[in-house]
Amino acid sequence: NNYSLRILTIGSPNASNFRDVGYYFNNSPMEYDGCQVTPAVMVAVLDSISLQPWTTCDNNFGQANTFVRDTTGPICGSLNVRGVIPGCNRTRPENYFIFRYNSSSQMQGFQDLVNAVPTGNYILLYSWFTGAYSSLDPLFYSTLTSLGYNTGNLGDNTPYAYFQKKGSPLTYQEQHSGTQTDTVILNTQLNSNWNKGTITSTTLGPSSNWESLHWNQRPKESQPYVDSVSVSIYGLNRIFNTWDLLKSGIQYQSGKDTTLSWINASVYPNIRLETFVEDDSIKTPPQMTYWRVYHTEVPECALNPNYVYNLQSNPITEGDTLKLSIGIENLSNISMDSLNVQFYLYKPNRDIIQLDTARLDSLRSNQSLIANVRLNSTLGLSGTNSLWVDANPFGTLHQPEKYHFNNIAEIKFNVERDNINPILDVTFDGIHILNGDIVSGKPEITIKLTDENKYLALNDSSDFKVFLTTPSSSTPIQLDYQTLVYGDVLHFTPAILPKNSCRLNWSPTIINDGIYTFDVSAADRSKNESGKYHYKIQFEVINKSSITEVLNYPNPFSTSTRFVFTLTGNETPTHMKIQIMTVSGKIIREIMLNELGNIHVGRNITDYAWDGKDEFGDQLANGLYLYRVVTDLNGQKIEKRETEADQYFKKGWGKMYLMR
């Protein structure tokens, strides 16, 4: 216990401040005022251990404030002590001694008291009123000198305060004032010993069976059993992880050797001892001789990467599988039951993912097992991750063992984010159209997305956004997988690895002619966009079947020429023939529909290229040749569609020039 001690005295106290004179612990008065106005030295003695002051009850050194106890009343220190106090009005023992300067017997008593104080106790001296000290009984100065103070510092008729721990010169303090009316204050710090305390053992166990407790302590005093000593036992509850008081107050006399078989080790695998000691005499704790607990030990396992350690790779490509194998060894001579191993993962943002809990075989003494964990996808884990392994984790299936710190490991690994954009491809009836091209009113629109990532399959239809703007509205319509738009919904075909390519199909029936806008955006599983801008294109639908004049390109040509034309409607011709003849009208080559290759509604340039040879394969001469196109759809002639190219045709006949 720490206390602040304050001594306050006034050279000439009066009725308004008499009670201020005294000494205080932590600003609480221990004693105050004086007895009459005759100058005197006030003496207080504090016990070195308890800091309790000596009182005038049965302590008579011839002081002015002698307390005479009524022998029929209670002993000193009890309440309502009856006594006779000569010359003062207090009816209690006082916590100081008053010695008046003008009494030789009291000055002798002052010296006797100081000599009687044991070394180590505290002595407080302060003035009550003042006197001409140099002309007083020499015993006053000689007593101060015997305490080690220089009386030359003390001026006549001035207040003073002295403090010391007897026998310890470094503790000596003194305060003086130069005038009789001044106030003197002396402040210092004190500490005392407690009269009780505890000693706590380290945590004992874990154990599979508690057997017995043996302990012994000896008092520091020579007399036996002066100290009060007992032991309490606490158990660590494995279910609630709390320290429960199992037994308290096992007495020294009867419980030094006692059984512990009543402790259930399955509930309390760990215990702790606490001895309580109390000494109200000299406040010294008894000395621990020994304490011992006998019990049955438990096994000990530990992670052992030297046995097996295999992390699939580090760094890992985002989306790849994470696989870890690590060895666990039993370091003891005691076998363990089936062993639980818990795995969990801290993501870069410190969110936790609980992974599998492996249930391994029994771990025999001095043998090893292998724990495995697999995370099928590392999607969303880009950055530095921490994979944690906890063998025999705490919980309902935890098995008691000596230590747990060596059952836990942290394995850091990096996941490299997929930063490559996927490739978006959009076709109409298998053709990559140009902006403004004509397409069929019944097109087969295919949206294909391809990604280089070998692990993150494109299998999420929500990664696509498809919009259609019609000629009659400027507000786009979002196409989805449930709502019919022009008679159809989007159809999603997910990717199947290792070929990471998915597809959307839409086969509308567009009955209204006009210009439409098609808007597509897509992202891969790592949310990489297919491009900085959306795929956005306009196309025109003309439901009436027609064909433009067929141009050959290039014209003139030397080695080969192809045929360019545009079809409208919803179907391609069922019959088409290109006749090539000389200027004299002789047919030299007929190119049929099946030779031209893929023909579709919209802008066409034939796969077939005429090489300038006749139907027998003979090379034709340089010069001008005529040609015409004959088409029909299901037996009906297809109407010609007017274009600027019509000026190069006369009654459906075109000209081409072969030049080598």
PDB file of C-alpha atoms in Angstrom, residues 235-244 267-270 394-395 398:
ATOM      1  CA  GLY A 235      -9.856 -26.341 -13.504  1.00  0.00           C
ATOM      2  CA  LEU A 236      -9.870 -25.153 -17.126  1.00  0.00           C
ATOM      3  CA  ASN A 237     -13.258 -26.170 -18.510  1.00  0.00           C
ATOM      4  CA  ARG A 238     -12.559 -27.513 -22.004  1.00  0.00           C
ATOM      5  CA  ILE A 239     -16.178 -26.964 -23.108  1.00  0.00           C
ATOM      6  CA  PHE A 240     -16.583 -23.325 -22.048  1.00  0.00           C
ATOM      7  CA  ASN A 241     -12.869 -22.411 -21.873  1.00  0.00           C
ATOM      8  CA  THR A 242     -13.331 -20.940 -18.391  1.00  0.00           C
ATOM      9  CA  TRP A 243     -11.426 -21.416 -15.162  1.00  0.00           C
ATOM     10  CA  ASP A 244     -13.793 -23.041 -12.668  1.00  0.00           C
ATOM     11  CA  VAL A 267     -13.783 -31.978 -18.527  1.00  0.00           C
ATOM     12  CA  TYR A 268     -10.761 -30.394 -16.818  1.00  0.00           C
ATOM     13  CA  PRO A 269      -7.606 -31.483 -18.668  1.00  0.00           C
ATOM     14  CA  ASN A 270      -5.716 -28.540 -17.129  1.00  0.00           C
ATOM     15  CA  PHE A 394     -10.103 -26.996 -29.865  1.00  0.00           C
ATOM     16  CA  GLY A 395     -13.726 -28.053 -29.745  1.00  0.00           C
ATOM     17  CA  HIS A 398     -10.253 -31.964 -29.286  1.00  0.00           C
TER      18      HIS A 398
END
